[in-house]
CSV table of C-alpha atoms and ligand atoms in Angstrom, one decimal:
chain,number,residue,atom,x,y,z
A,1,UNK,CA,0.0,0.0,0.0
A,2,UNK,CA,1.4,3.4,-0.9
A,3,UNK,CA,1.6,5.6,2.2
A,4,UNK,CA,2.5,9.2,2.5
A,5,UNK,CA,4.8,11.2,4.7
A,6,UNK,CA,7.9,9.1,5.3
A,7,UNK,CA,10.7,11.4,6.2
A,8,UNK,CA,9.4,14.8,5.2
A,9,UNK,CA,6.0,15.8,6.4
A,10,UNK,CA,4.0,15.6,9.6
A,11,UNK,CA,1.5,12.9,8.7
A,12,UNK,CA,-1.4,15.3,7.8
A,13,UNK,CA,-1.1,14.6,4.1
A,14,UNK,CA,-3.3,11.7,2.8
A,15,UNK,CA,-3.5,10.9,-0.9
A,16,UNK,CA,-6.5,9.8,-2.8
A,17,UNK,CA,-6.1,6.0,-2.4
A,18,UNK,CA,-7.2,3.1,-4.5
A,19,UNK,CA,-5.8,0.1,-2.8
A,20,UNK,CA,-2.4,-0.4,-4.6
A,21,UNK,CA,-2.6,2.7,-6.7
A,22,UNK,CA,-2.0,6.3,-5.8
A,23,UNK,CA,-2.8,9.3,-8.0
A,24,UNK,CA,0.0,11.8,-8.6
A,25,UNK,CA,-0.2,15.0,-10.6
A,26,UNK,CA,2.4,15.0,-13.3
A,27,UNK,CA,3.3,18.4,-14.9
A,28,UNK,CA,5.6,17.4,-17.8
A,29,UNK,CA,6.9,20.9,-18.2
A,30,UNK,CA,8.2,22.6,-21.3
A,31,UNK,CA,11.7,23.0,-22.9
A,32,UNK,CA,13.6,19.9,-21.8
A,33,UNK,CA,10.7,19.2,-19.4
A,34,UNK,CA,9.0,16.5,-21.4
A,35,UNK,CA,12.2,14.5,-21.9
A,36,UNK,CA,13.3,14.5,-18.3
A,37,UNK,CA,9.8,13.8,-17.1
A,38,UNK,CA,9.5,10.8,-19.4
A,39,UNK,CA,12.8,9.6,-18.0
A,40,UNK,CA,11.7,10.0,-14.4
A,41,UNK,CA,8.4,8.2,-15.1
A,42,UNK,CA,10.1,5.2,-16.7
A,43,UNK,CA,12.5,4.9,-13.7
A,44,UNK,CA,9.9,5.5,-10.9
A,45,UNK,CA,7.6,2.9,-12.5
A,46,UNK,CA,10.5,0.4,-12.8
A,47,UNK,CA,11.3,1.0,-9.1
A,48,UNK,CA,7.8,0.3,-7.9
A,49,UNK,CA,7.5,-2.7,-10.2
A,50,UNK,CA,10.8,-4.1,-8.7
A,51,UNK,CA,9.7,-3.6,-5.1
A,52,UNK,CA,6.2,-3.2,-3.8
A,53,UNK,CA,4.4,-3.8,-7.1
A,54,UNK,CA,2.2,-0.7,-6.4
A,55,UNK,CA,1.4,1.6,-9.2
A,56,UNK,CA,1.0,5.3,-9.8
A,57,UNK,CA,-1.9,6.7,-11.8
A,58,UNK,CA,-0.4,9.8,-13.4
A,59,UNK,CA,-2.8,12.7,-13.6
A,60,UNK,CA,-1.0,14.5,-16.5
A,61,UNK,CA,-1.5,18.3,-16.4
A,62,UNK,CA,0.3,20.3,-19.1
A,63,UNK,CA,1.3,23.8,-18.0
A,64,UNK,CA,3.7,26.6,-19.0
A,65,UNK,CA,4.5,28.2,-22.3
A,66,UNK,CA,2.8,25.5,-24.3
A,67,UNK,CA,-0.7,26.0,-22.9
A,68,UNK,CA,-0.8,29.8,-22.9
A,69,UNK,CA,-2.2,30.2,-26.3
A,70,UNK,CA,-5.1,27.8,-25.7
A,71,UNK,CA,-5.8,28.6,-22.0
A,72,UNK,CA,-4.6,32.2,-21.6
A,73,UNK,CA,-2.3,31.4,-18.7
A,74,UNK,CA,0.7,29.2,-18.0
A,75,UNK,CA,-0.9,27.9,-14.8
A,76,UNK,CA,-4.6,27.1,-15.5
A,77,UNK,CA,-6.7,26.5,-12.4
A,78,UNK,CA,-7.1,22.8,-13.3
A,79,UNK,CA,-3.4,22.3,-12.6
A,80,UNK,CA,-3.6,23.8,-9.1
A,81,UNK,CA,-6.9,21.9,-8.5
A,82,UNK,CA,-5.3,18.6,-9.5
A,83,UNK,CA,-2.4,19.2,-7.0
A,84,UNK,CA,-4.8,20.2,-4.2
A,85,UNK,CA,-6.8,17.0,-4.9
A,86,UNK,CA,-3.9,14.5,-5.2
A,87,UNK,CA,-1.7,16.3,-2.7
A,88,UNK,CA,1.5,15.0,-4.4
A,89,UNK,CA,2.8,16.3,-7.7
A,90,UNK,CA,6.0,16.0,-9.7
A,91,UNK,CA,6.8,18.6,-12.3
A,92,UNK,CA,9.3,19.2,-15.1
A,93,UNK,CA,10.8,22.7,-15.5
A,94,UNK,CA,8.6,25.4,-16.8
A,95,UNK,CA,9.7,28.4,-18.8
A,96,UNK,CA,8.5,31.7,-17.6
A,97,UNK,CA,7.2,33.4,-20.7
A,98,UNK,CA,7.9,37.1,-21.0
A,99,UNK,CA,4.9,39.4,-20.7
A,100,UNK,CA,2.5,37.1,-18.9
A,101,UNK,CA,2.5,39.0,-15.7
A,102,UNK,CA,4.4,36.3,-13.9
A,103,UNK,CA,7.9,36.9,-12.5
A,104,UNK,CA,8.2,33.2,-12.4
A,105,UNK,CA,5.6,30.5,-13.1
A,106,UNK,CA,7.4,28.2,-10.6
A,107,UNK,CA,7.4,30.7,-7.8
A,108,UNK,CA,3.7,31.4,-8.5
A,109,UNK,CA,2.9,27.6,-8.1
A,110,UNK,CA,4.8,27.5,-4.8
A,111,UNK,CA,3.0,30.6,-3.5
A,112,UNK,CA,-0.5,29.5,-4.7
A,113,UNK,CA,-0.1,26.2,-2.7
A,114,UNK,CA,1.8,27.8,0.2
A,115,UNK,CA,4.7,25.3,-0.4
A,116,UNK,CA,6.8,27.0,2.2
A,117,UNK,CA,9.7,24.6,2.4
A,118,UNK,CA,12.0,23.9,-0.5
A,119,UNK,CA,14.3,20.9,0.2
A,120,UNK,CA,17.3,20.7,-2.1
A,121,UNK,CA,19.7,17.8,-1.4
A,122,UNK,CA,23.2,18.0,-3.0
A,123,UNK,CA,25.0,14.7,-2.7
A,124,UNK,CA,28.2,13.5,-4.3
A,125,UNK,CA,27.9,10.3,-6.4
A,126,UNK,CA,31.1,8.4,-7.2
A,127,UNK,CA,32.1,9.0,-10.9
A,128,UNK,CA,31.0,12.6,-11.0
A,129,UNK,CA,33.7,15.0,-12.0
A,130,UNK,CA,34.1,17.4,-9.1
A,131,UNK,CA,37.1,18.7,-7.0
A,132,UNK,CA,35.3,17.8,-3.7
A,133,UNK,CA,34.0,14.4,-2.9
A,134,UNK,CA,32.7,14.5,0.6
A,135,UNK,CA,29.4,16.4,0.0
A,136,UNK,CA,26.0,15.4,1.4
A,137,UNK,CA,24.2,18.6,2.1
A,138,UNK,CA,20.6,19.4,2.3
A,139,UNK,CA,19.6,23.0,1.7
A,140,UNK,CA,16.2,23.9,3.3
A,141,UNK,CA,15.1,27.0,1.6
A,142,UNK,CA,12.2,29.2,2.8
A,143,UNK,CA,10.0,29.4,-0.2
A,144,UNK,CA,7.4,32.2,0.3
A,145,UNK,CA,9.0,35.3,1.7
A,146,UNK,CA,12.1,37.5,1.4
A,147,UNK,CA,12.9,39.3,-1.8
A,148,UNK,CA,11.0,36.7,-3.7
A,149,UNK,CA,7.7,37.9,-2.3
A,150,UNK,CA,7.3,39.9,-5.5
A,151,UNK,CA,6.7,43.3,-4.0
A,152,UNK,CA,8.6,45.7,-6.2
A,153,UNK,CA,8.5,49.3,-7.2
A,154,UNK,CA,9.8,50.3,-10.6
A,155,UNK,CA,12.1,53.2,-11.0
A,156,UNK,CA,10.4,56.4,-12.0
A,157,UNK,CA,6.8,55.3,-11.4
A,158,UNK,CA,4.7,57.8,-9.3
A,159,UNK,CA,4.2,55.3,-6.5
A,160,UNK,CA,7.9,54.7,-6.3
A,161,UNK,CA,8.6,58.4,-6.0
A,162,UNK,CA,6.0,58.6,-3.3
A,163,UNK,CA,7.5,55.6,-1.5
A,164,UNK,CA,11.0,57.1,-1.6
A,165,UNK,CA,9.7,60.3,-0.1
A,166,UNK,CA,7.8,58.4,2.6
A,167,UNK,CA,10.8,56.3,3.5
A,168,UNK,CA,13.1,59.3,3.8
A,169,UNK,CA,10.7,60.9,6.3
A,170,UNK,CA,10.3,57.6,8.3
A,171,UNK,CA,14.0,56.5,8.3
A,172,UNK,CA,15.8,59.8,8.1
A,173,UNK,CA,17.9,58.4,5.3
A,174,UNK,CA,17.7,59.4,1.6
A,175,UNK,CA,17.3,57.1,-1.3
A,176,UNK,CA,18.3,58.2,-4.8
A,177,UNK,CA,15.2,59.3,-6.7
A,178,UNK,CA,16.2,57.2,-9.7
A,179,UNK,CA,16.0,54.0,-7.6
A,180,UNK,CA,13.9,50.8,-8.1
A,181,UNK,CA,12.9,49.2,-4.8
A,182,UNK,CA,12.3,45.5,-3.9
A,183,UNK,CA,10.8,44.7,-0.5
A,184,UNK,CA,12.2,42.0,1.7
A,185,UNK,CA,9.7,40.7,4.2
A,186,UNK,CA,10.8,38.0,6.7
A,187,UNK,CA,8.2,37.1,9.4
A,188,UNK,CA,8.4,35.3,12.7
A,189,UNK,CA,5.6,33.0,11.4
A,190,UNK,CA,7.4,32.2,8.2
A,191,UNK,CA,10.7,31.7,9.9
A,192,UNK,CA,9.4,29.5,12.7
A,193,UNK,CA,7.8,27.0,10.3
A,194,UNK,CA,10.9,26.7,8.1
A,195,UNK,CA,13.3,26.3,11.1
A,196,UNK,CA,11.0,23.6,12.5
A,197,UNK,CA,10.8,21.9,9.2
A,198,UNK,CA,14.6,21.8,9.1
A,199,UNK,CA,14.9,20.3,12.5
A,200,UNK,CA,12.1,17.8,12.0
A,201,UNK,CA,13.8,16.7,8.7
A,202,UNK,CA,17.1,16.4,10.5
A,203,UNK,CA,15.6,14.3,13.2
A,204,UNK,CA,13.8,11.9,10.8
A,205,UNK,CA,16.8,11.5,8.6
A,206,UNK,CA,19.6,10.9,11.1
A,207,UNK,CA,21.2,14.3,10.6
A,208,UNK,CA,23.1,15.8,13.5
A,209,UNK,CA,23.5,19.4,12.7
A,210,UNK,CA,21.5,22.3,11.4
A,211,UNK,CA,23.2,25.5,10.2
A,212,UNK,CA,21.2,28.8,9.8
A,213,UNK,CA,22.5,31.0,7.0
A,214,UNK,CA,22.0,34.8,7.2
A,215,UNK,CA,23.4,38.3,7.0
A,216,UNK,CA,22.1,39.4,10.4
A,217,UNK,CA,25.1,41.7,11.0
A,218,UNK,CA,23.8,44.0,8.3
A,219,UNK,CA,20.0,43.3,8.0
A,220,UNK,CA,19.1,43.4,11.6
A,221,UNK,CA,15.3,43.4,11.3
A,222,UNK,CA,14.9,40.7,8.6
A,223,UNK,CA,17.9,38.4,8.8
A,224,UNK,CA,18.3,39.4,12.5
A,225,UNK,CA,14.7,38.2,13.1
A,226,UNK,CA,15.4,35.0,11.1
A,227,UNK,CA,18.5,34.3,13.3
A,228,UNK,CA,16.8,35.1,16.6
A,229,UNK,CA,13.8,33.0,15.7
A,230,UNK,CA,16.0,30.1,14.7
A,231,UNK,CA,17.9,30.3,18.0
A,232,UNK,CA,14.6,30.1,19.9
A,233,UNK,CA,13.3,27.1,17.9
A,234,UNK,CA,16.6,25.4,18.2
A,235,UNK,CA,16.2,25.2,22.0
A,236,UNK,CA,13.4,22.7,21.6
A,237,UNK,CA,15.7,20.4,19.5
A,238,UNK,CA,18.6,19.9,21.9
A,239,UNK,CA,19.7,16.6,20.4
A,240,UNK,CA,20.5,18.3,17.1
A,241,UNK,CA,23.5,20.7,17.1
A,242,UNK,CA,22.6,24.2,15.9
A,243,UNK,CA,25.0,26.9,14.6
A,244,UNK,CA,24.7,29.9,12.3
A,245,UNK,CA,27.0,31.2,9.6
A,246,UNK,CA,27.0,34.5,7.7
A,247,UNK,CA,26.1,33.9,4.1
A,248,UNK,CA,29.3,35.2,2.5
A,249,UNK,CA,31.5,33.2,4.8
A,250,UNK,CA,29.2,30.2,4.1
A,251,UNK,CA,30.0,30.4,0.4
A,252,UNK,CA,33.7,30.2,1.1
A,253,UNK,CA,33.3,27.4,3.7
A,254,UNK,CA,31.2,25.4,1.2
A,255,UNK,CA,33.9,25.5,-1.4
A,256,UNK,CA,36.7,24.7,1.1
A,257,UNK,CA,35.2,22.3,3.6
A,258,UNK,CA,31.7,21.2,2.5
A,259,UNK,CA,32.1,18.0,4.6
A,260,UNK,CA,31.4,20.1,7.7
A,261,UNK,CA,27.8,20.8,6.7
A,262,UNK,CA,24.7,18.7,6.8
A,263,UNK,CA,21.6,20.9,6.7
A,264,UNK,CA,21.6,24.5,5.8
A,265,UNK,CA,18.4,26.4,6.6
A,266,UNK,CA,18.2,29.7,4.6
A,267,UNK,CA,15.9,32.6,3.8
A,268,UNK,CA,14.6,32.4,0.3
A,269,UNK,CA,17.2,34.3,-1.7
A,270,UNK,CA,20.3,32.8,0.0
A,271,UNK,CA,18.7,29.4,-0.3
A,272,UNK,CA,18.4,29.8,-4.0
A,273,UNK,CA,22.0,30.9,-4.5
A,274,UNK,CA,23.6,28.5,-1.9
A,275,UNK,CA,21.7,25.5,-3.4
A,276,UNK,CA,23.1,26.3,-6.9
A,277,UNK,CA,26.6,26.6,-5.3
A,278,UNK,CA,26.0,23.1,-3.8
A,279,UNK,CA,24.8,21.8,-7.2
A,280,UNK,CA,28.1,23.0,-8.6
A,281,UNK,CA,29.9,21.0,-5.9
A,282,UNK,CA,28.2,17.8,-6.9
A,283,UNK,CA,28.4,18.0,-10.7
A,284,UNK,CA,26.0,20.7,-11.8
A,285,UNK,CA,22.4,21.4,-12.3
A,286,UNK,CA,21.8,18.1,-14.0
A,287,UNK,CA,22.4,16.4,-10.6
A,288,UNK,CA,20.2,18.2,-8.1
A,289,UNK,CA,16.6,17.3,-7.2
A,290,UNK,CA,14.2,19.1,-5.0
A,291,UNK,CA,10.9,18.9,-3.1
A,292,UNK,CA,8.5,21.7,-2.2
A,293,UNK,CA,6.4,21.1,0.9
A,294,UNK,CA,3.4,22.7,2.4
A,295,UNK,CA,1.0,21.7,5.1
A,296,UNK,CA,-1.3,20.0,2.5
A,297,UNK,CA,0.7,19.1,-0.6
A,298,UNK,CA,4.2,18.4,-1.9
A,299,UNK,CA,5.6,19.2,-5.4
A,300,UNK,CA,8.8,17.6,-6.5
A,301,UNK,CA,11.0,19.0,-9.3
A,302,UNK,CA,14.5,19.3,-10.6
A,303,UNK,CA,16.4,22.4,-9.5
A,304,UNK,CA,17.3,23.2,-13.1
A,305,UNK,CA,15.1,25.1,-15.5
A,306,UNK,CA,13.8,24.3,-18.9
A,307,UNK,CA,17.1,24.9,-20.8
A,308,UNK,CA,15.1,25.7,-24.0
A,309,UNK,CA,18.2,25.4,-26.3
A,310,UNK,CA,18.3,21.7,-25.6
A,311,UNK,CA,14.6,21.0,-26.1
A,312,UNK,CA,14.0,17.9,-28.2
A,313,UNK,CA,17.6,17.0,-28.6
A,314,UNK,CA,17.6,14.0,-26.2
A,315,UNK,CA,20.8,15.4,-24.7
A,316,UNK,CA,20.4,16.6,-21.1
A,317,UNK,CA,21.0,14.8,-17.9
A,318,UNK,CA,17.8,13.2,-16.5
A,319,UNK,CA,19.4,12.6,-13.1
A,320,UNK,CA,18.0,15.6,-11.3
A,321,UNK,CA,14.5,14.7,-12.3
A,322,UNK,CA,14.9,11.0,-11.6
A,323,UNK,CA,16.3,11.9,-8.1
A,324,UNK,CA,13.2,14.1,-7.6
A,325,UNK,CA,11.3,10.9,-8.3
A,326,UNK,CA,13.4,9.2,-5.6
A,327,UNK,CA,12.4,11.9,-3.1
A,328,UNK,CA,8.7,11.5,-4.2
A,329,UNK,CA,8.8,7.7,-3.7
A,330,UNK,CA,10.2,8.3,-0.2
A,331,UNK,CA,7.4,10.8,0.5
A,332,UNK,CA,4.9,8.2,-0.7
A,333,UNK,CA,6.2,5.7,1.9
A,334,UNK,CA,7.8,3.6,-0.9
A,335,UNK,CA,11.1,3.5,1.0
A,336,UNK,CA,12.5,0.4,-0.7
A,337,UNK,CA,11.6,1.6,-4.2
A,338,UNK,CA,13.2,5.0,-3.4
A,339,UNK,CA,16.5,3.3,-2.2
A,340,UNK,CA,16.6,0.9,-5.1
A,341,UNK,CA,16.2,3.7,-7.6
A,342,UNK,CA,18.8,5.9,-6.0
A,343,UNK,CA,21.3,2.9,-5.9
A,344,UNK,CA,20.6,2.3,-9.6
A,345,UNK,CA,21.3,6.0,-10.4
A,346,UNK,CA,24.5,5.8,-8.4
A,347,UNK,CA,25.6,2.6,-10.2
A,348,UNK,CA,25.0,3.9,-13.7
A,349,UNK,CA,27.0,7.1,-12.9
A,350,UNK,CA,29.8,5.1,-11.2
A,351,UNK,CA,30.1,2.8,-14.2
A,352,UNK,CA,30.2,5.8,-16.5
A,353,UNK,CA,29.0,4.0,-19.6
A,354,UNK,CA,25.5,5.3,-20.0
A,355,UNK,CA,25.9,8.9,-18.9
A,356,UNK,CA,25.0,12.2,-20.6
A,357,UNK,CA,27.5,14.6,-22.0
A,358,UNK,CA,27.7,16.8,-18.9
A,359,UNK,CA,29.0,13.9,-16.8
A,360,UNK,CA,31.8,13.1,-19.2
A,361,UNK,CA,35.4,14.3,-18.8
A,362,UNK,CA,35.1,15.9,-22.2
A,363,UNK,CA,31.7,17.5,-22.8
A,364,UNK,CA,32.0,16.6,-26.5
A,365,UNK,CA,32.8,13.0,-25.8
A,366,UNK,CA,31.2,10.8,-28.6
A,367,UNK,CA,30.5,8.1,-26.0
A,368,UNK,CA,27.9,10.2,-24.2
A,369,UNK,CA,24.4,8.8,-24.3
A,370,UNK,CA,21.1,10.7,-24.6
A,371,UNK,CA,18.6,11.4,-21.9
A,372,UNK,CA,16.4,8.5,-22.9
A,373,UNK,CA,19.3,6.0,-23.0
A,374,UNK,CA,20.6,7.0,-19.6
A,375,UNK,CA,17.1,6.6,-18.1
A,376,UNK,CA,16.8,3.2,-19.8
A,377,UNK,CA,20.1,2.1,-18.3
A,378,UNK,CA,18.9,3.2,-14.8
A,379,UNK,CA,15.5,1.4,-15.2
A,380,UNK,CA,17.3,-1.7,-16.5
A,381,UNK,CA,19.6,-1.6,-13.4
A,382,UNK,CA,16.6,-1.3,-11.1
A,383,UNK,CA,15.0,-4.3,-12.7
A,384,UNK,CA,18.2,-6.3,-12.8
A,385,UNK,CA,17.9,-8.4,-9.6
B,401,NAD,P1,18.3,26.4,-16.9
B,401,NAD,O1,18.5,25.6,-15.6
B,401,NAD,O2,17.2,26.0,-17.7
B,401,NAD,O3,19.6,26.2,-17.8
B,401,NAD,C1,20.9,26.7,-17.5
B,401,NAD,C2,22.0,25.8,-18.1
B,401,NAD,O4,22.2,24.7,-17.2
B,401,NAD,C3,21.6,25.1,-19.4
B,401,NAD,O5,21.9,25.9,-20.5
B,401,NAD,C4,22.5,23.8,-19.4
B,401,NAD,O6,23.8,24.1,-19.8
B,401,NAD,C5,22.5,23.5,-17.9
B,401,NAD,N1,21.5,22.5,-17.6
B,401,NAD,C6,20.2,22.7,-17.0
B,401,NAD,N2,19.6,21.5,-16.8
B,401,NAD,C7,20.4,20.6,-17.3
B,401,NAD,C8,20.4,19.2,-17.3
B,401,NAD,N3,19.3,18.5,-16.9
B,401,NAD,N4,21.4,18.5,-17.8
B,401,NAD,C9,22.5,19.1,-18.3
B,401,NAD,N5,22.7,20.5,-18.2
B,401,NAD,C10,21.6,21.2,-17.7
B,401,NAD,O7,18.3,27.9,-16.5
B,401,NAD,P2,17.9,29.2,-17.4
B,401,NAD,O8,18.5,29.1,-18.7
B,401,NAD,O9,18.3,30.4,-16.5
B,401,NAD,O10,16.3,29.2,-17.4
B,401,NAD,C11,15.6,28.7,-18.6
B,401,NAD,C12,14.1,28.8,-18.2
B,401,NAD,O11,13.8,27.9,-17.2
B,401,NAD,C13,13.6,30.2,-17.8
B,401,NAD,O12,12.4,30.6,-18.3
B,401,NAD,C14,13.5,30.1,-16.3
B,401,NAD,O13,12.5,30.9,-15.8
B,401,NAD,C15,13.1,28.6,-16.2
B,401,NAD,N6,13.4,28.0,-14.8
B,401,NAD,C16,12.5,27.1,-14.4
B,401,NAD,C17,12.7,26.5,-13.2
B,401,NAD,C18,11.7,25.5,-12.7
B,401,NAD,O14,10.8,25.1,-13.5
B,401,NAD,N7,11.7,25.1,-11.4
B,401,NAD,C19,13.9,26.7,-12.5
B,401,NAD,C20,14.8,27.6,-13.0
B,401,NAD,C21,14.6,28.2,-14.2
């Protein structure tokens, strides 16, 4: 029986069940989305087949650039309704089309479903070309606040000029009149829940240390609040070590001694940047999966975008999307399938025969295989014993 919640959430989420089948929303995505989603689907189905024998009924919901013409928006209501109903979704990357009123389609989905926690594991797999080997870091990124809240004032607009005047009066400091302004809200409520999420995740996954990343020495009322709140919450998790590191120092430390870090809990913007840095440590964007979690639903996706120039070429690395499937299987309670699939990914990368161009020593290596062939090798490995 497929169950939910192992490892990540608090037990509130219950999927629509049908004995041995669970319904999952699948947003194939655009650009390279369809290719990596098909790869993920093949491997997830193989892993279930090789273990519990349970099945997933995919509720396929196209979204993004390709549905705008017909439906007038990249995120039709039917997509959000499907995720709300099924409570678990996995999505390929979506291009944010220019001029649709969205800063990012992906951020809009996270905000619409209040998916406040973005979990981004970065793990070294043997065979990947990287200068550092001992990396197993999970970035827990706050997903709804900070400079990503989308409250911005454009340079030269009357409301911006008014705001600048008002701020000068209130703060006693002047802002150049030709400035644009972005607002950075960080709340106690938003911080408490992300810090708790990080500690709960640490506890359930055998992690010993949580590090809060901030710039509290400069931004005292936003990052300062984040740090103070983190310190308070940490007191109720005494069996897990807590420390904090300033974000610039964190970047240096991650390059020099990544082995010192386990879980990094970050406000939204630093989380985005730090997780890409961590992706770089473990072989690039083709390697890093993620999960977005709210109180009621979870959406899994690769960290990378839709890389439009590679669309339809059967070229890009499907690993990030397949590992997002690994995370989803764990969330569904399919622990064995999750482990088996991750081991198969690790083995195929370690052997280095069926891997995409980005994992090769020479990126133009003629021996690189395509997206589909790498996924097929992983699925074959899953089914091999
Ligand atoms: P991108 O991640 O799509 O691509 C940047 C580069 O990373 C690519 O040119 C490629 O060299 C490499 N890359 C990405 N995925 C790879 C893979 N699987 N295998 C090998 N190499 C890979 O970033 P971008 O070009 O800045 O963004 C393109 C579009 O994607 C934009 O519209 C952006 O808004 C969107 N985007 C979506 C998501 C999401 O859906 N969650 C995330 C980031 C960007």
